[in-house]
PDB file of C-alpha atoms in Angstrom:
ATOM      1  CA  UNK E 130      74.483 116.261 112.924  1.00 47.00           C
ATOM      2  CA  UNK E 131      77.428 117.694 114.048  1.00 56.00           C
ATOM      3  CA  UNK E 132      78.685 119.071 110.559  1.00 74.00           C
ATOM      4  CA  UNK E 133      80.610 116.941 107.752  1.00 81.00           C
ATOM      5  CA  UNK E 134      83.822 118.950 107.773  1.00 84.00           C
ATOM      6  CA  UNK E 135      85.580 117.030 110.395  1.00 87.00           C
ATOM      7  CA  UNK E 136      85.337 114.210 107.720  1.00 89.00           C
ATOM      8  CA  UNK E 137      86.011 116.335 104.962  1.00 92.00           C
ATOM      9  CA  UNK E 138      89.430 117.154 106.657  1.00 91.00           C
ATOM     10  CA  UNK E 139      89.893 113.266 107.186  1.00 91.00           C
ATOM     11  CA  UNK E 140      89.499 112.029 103.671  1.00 94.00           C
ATOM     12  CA  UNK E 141      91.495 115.009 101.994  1.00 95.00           C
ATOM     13  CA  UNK E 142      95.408 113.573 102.443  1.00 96.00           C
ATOM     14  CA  UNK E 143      93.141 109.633 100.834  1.00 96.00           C
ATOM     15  CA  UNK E 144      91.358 111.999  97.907  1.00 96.00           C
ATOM     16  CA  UNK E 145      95.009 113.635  97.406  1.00 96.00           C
ATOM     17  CA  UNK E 146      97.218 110.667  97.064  1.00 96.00           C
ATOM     18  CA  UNK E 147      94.831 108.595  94.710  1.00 96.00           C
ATOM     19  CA  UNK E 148      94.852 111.685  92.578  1.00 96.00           C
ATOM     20  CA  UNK E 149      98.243 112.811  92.451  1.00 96.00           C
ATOM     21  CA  UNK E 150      99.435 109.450  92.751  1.00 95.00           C
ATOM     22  CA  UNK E 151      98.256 108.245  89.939  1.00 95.00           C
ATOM     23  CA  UNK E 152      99.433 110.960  88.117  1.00 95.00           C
ATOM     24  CA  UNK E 153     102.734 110.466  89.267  1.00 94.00           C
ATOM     25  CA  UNK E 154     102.577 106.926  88.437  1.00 93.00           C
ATOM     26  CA  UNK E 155     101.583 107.892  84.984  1.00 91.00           C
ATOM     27  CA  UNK E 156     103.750 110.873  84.634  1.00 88.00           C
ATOM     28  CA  UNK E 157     101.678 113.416  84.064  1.00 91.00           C
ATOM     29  CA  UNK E 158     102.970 115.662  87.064  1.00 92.00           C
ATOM     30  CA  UNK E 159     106.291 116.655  87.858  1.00 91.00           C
ATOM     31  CA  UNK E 160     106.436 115.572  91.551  1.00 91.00           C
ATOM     32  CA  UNK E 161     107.611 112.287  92.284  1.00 93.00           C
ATOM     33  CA  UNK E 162     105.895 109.417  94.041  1.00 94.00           C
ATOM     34  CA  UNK E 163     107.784 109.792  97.071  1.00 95.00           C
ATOM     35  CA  UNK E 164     107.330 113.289  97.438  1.00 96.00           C
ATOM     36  CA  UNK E 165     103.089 112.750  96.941  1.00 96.00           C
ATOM     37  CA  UNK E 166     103.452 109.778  99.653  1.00 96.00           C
ATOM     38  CA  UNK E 167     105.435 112.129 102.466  1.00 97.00           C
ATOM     39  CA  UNK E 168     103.265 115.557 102.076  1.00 96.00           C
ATOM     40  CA  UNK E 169      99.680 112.779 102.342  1.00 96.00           C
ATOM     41  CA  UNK E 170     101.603 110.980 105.419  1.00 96.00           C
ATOM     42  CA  UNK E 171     102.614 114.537 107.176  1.00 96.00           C
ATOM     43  CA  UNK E 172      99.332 116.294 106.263  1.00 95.00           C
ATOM     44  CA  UNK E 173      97.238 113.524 107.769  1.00 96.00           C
ATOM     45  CA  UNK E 174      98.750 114.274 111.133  1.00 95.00           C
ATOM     46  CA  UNK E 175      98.003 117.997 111.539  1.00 95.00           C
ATOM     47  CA  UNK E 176      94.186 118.058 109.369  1.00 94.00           C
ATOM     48  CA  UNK E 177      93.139 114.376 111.747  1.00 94.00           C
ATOM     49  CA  UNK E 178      93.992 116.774 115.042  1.00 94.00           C
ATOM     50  CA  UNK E 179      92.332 119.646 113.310  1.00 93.00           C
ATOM     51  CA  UNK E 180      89.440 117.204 112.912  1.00 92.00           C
ATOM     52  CA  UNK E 181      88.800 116.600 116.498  1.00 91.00           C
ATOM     53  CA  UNK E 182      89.525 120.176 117.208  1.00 91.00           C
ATOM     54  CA  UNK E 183      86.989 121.009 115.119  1.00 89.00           C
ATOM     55  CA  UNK E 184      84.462 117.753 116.147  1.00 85.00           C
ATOM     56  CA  UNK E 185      85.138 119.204 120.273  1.00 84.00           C
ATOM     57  CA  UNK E 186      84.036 122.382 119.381  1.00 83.00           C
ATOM     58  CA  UNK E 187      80.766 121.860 117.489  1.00 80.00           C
ATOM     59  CA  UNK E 188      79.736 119.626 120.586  1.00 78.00           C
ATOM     60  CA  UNK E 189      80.657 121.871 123.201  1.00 77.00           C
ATOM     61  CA  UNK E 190      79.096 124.766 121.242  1.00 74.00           C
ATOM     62  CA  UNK E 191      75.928 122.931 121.124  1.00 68.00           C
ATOM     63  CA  UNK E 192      73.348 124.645 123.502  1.00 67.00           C
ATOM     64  CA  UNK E 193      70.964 121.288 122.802  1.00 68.00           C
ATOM     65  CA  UNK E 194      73.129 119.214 124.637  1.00 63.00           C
ATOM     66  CA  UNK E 195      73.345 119.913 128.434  1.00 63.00           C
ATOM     67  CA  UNK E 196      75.053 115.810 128.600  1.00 65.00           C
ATOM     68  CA  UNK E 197      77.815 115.758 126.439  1.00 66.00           C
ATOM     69  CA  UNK E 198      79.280 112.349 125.807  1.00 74.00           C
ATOM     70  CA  UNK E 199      82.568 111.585 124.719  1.00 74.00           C
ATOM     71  CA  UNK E 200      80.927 108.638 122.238  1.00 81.00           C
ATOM     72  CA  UNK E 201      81.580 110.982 119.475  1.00 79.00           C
ATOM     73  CA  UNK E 202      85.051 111.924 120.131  1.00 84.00           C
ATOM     74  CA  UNK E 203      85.654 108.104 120.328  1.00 88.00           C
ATOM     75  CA  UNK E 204      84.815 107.760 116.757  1.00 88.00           C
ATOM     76  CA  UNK E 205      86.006 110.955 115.268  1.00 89.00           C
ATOM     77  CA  UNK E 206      89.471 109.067 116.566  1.00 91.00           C
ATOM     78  CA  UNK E 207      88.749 105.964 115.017  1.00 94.00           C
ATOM     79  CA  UNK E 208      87.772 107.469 111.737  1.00 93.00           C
ATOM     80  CA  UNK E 209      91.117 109.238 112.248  1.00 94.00           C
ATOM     81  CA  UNK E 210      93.291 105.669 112.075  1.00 95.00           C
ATOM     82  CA  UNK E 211      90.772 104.299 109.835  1.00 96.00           C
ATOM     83  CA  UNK E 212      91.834 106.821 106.933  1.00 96.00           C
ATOM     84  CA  UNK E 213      95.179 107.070 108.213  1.00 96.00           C
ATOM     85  CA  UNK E 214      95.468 103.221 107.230  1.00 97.00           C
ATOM     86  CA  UNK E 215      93.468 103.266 104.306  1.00 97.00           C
ATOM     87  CA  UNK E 216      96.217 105.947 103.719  1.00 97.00           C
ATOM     88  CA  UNK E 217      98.922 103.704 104.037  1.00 97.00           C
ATOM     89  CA  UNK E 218      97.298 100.745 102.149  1.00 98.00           C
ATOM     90  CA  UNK E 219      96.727 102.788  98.955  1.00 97.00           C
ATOM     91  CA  UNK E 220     100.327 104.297  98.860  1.00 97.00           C
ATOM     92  CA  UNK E 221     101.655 100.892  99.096  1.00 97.00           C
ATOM     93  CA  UNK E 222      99.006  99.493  96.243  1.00 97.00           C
ATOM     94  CA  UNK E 223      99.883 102.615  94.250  1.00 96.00           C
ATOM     95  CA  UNK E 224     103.862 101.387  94.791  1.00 96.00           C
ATOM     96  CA  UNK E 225     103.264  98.367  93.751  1.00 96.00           C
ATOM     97  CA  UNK E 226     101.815  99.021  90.675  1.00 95.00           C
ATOM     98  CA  UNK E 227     104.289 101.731  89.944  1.00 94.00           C
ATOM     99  CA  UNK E 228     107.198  99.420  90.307  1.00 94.00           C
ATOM    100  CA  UNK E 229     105.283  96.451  87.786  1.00 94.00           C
ATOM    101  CA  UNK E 230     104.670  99.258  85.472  1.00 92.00           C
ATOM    102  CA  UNK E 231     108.822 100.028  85.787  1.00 90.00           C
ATOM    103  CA  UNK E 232     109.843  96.474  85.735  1.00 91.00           C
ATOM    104  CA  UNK E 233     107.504  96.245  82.175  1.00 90.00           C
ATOM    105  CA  UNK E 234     108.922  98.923  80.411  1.00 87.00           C
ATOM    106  CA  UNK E 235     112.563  97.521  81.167  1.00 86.00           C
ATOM    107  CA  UNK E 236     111.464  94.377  80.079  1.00 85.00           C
ATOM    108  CA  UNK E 237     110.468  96.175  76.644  1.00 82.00           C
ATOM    109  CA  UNK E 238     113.785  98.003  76.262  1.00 72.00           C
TER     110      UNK E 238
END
């Protein structure tokens, strides 16, 4: 349709912080959670207005569409604070179980 990598830039920060949050969780990687959480929070920002950079100009470069509607800009935006909460939802799930997984292994010591 209009090409996938405007969505592509939106999931990357999610994809990123599952990863290398659960690596930091299980220690595998020397970055710490909080550092994972911050770069995922402050690289959402620039790659969701890259995103509708990106979305604008594959519709306005579009020859097929002499009536261009601003529908799809609409939901390039909404996918944009759909991610960026489902963002936010799985750093604090990720948290949580970091800090059980803490509060364990002082329980065992």
């Amino acid at each position: 349709m209009y090409g996938v990598s405007p969505f592509i830039l939106l999931v990357l920060p999610l994809l990123s912080q599952i990863i290398f949050g659960y690596k930091a969780i299980k220690g595998t990687i020397e970055l710490k959670f909080v550092y994972i959480s911050l770069i995922n929070i402050i690289l959402q920002i620039p790659l969701s207005i890259l995103s509708v950079y990106i979305a604008s100009e594959n519709i306005n470069g579009n020859p097929e569409y002499q009536n261009r509607c601003g529908l799809v800009m609409l939901g390039i935006v909404a996918f944009n604070f759909l991610f960026a909460f489902l963002l936010l939802i799985t750093i604090a799930v990720q948290y949580f179980i970091k800090r059980y997984k803490e509060k364990q292994q002082a329980k065992i010591c």
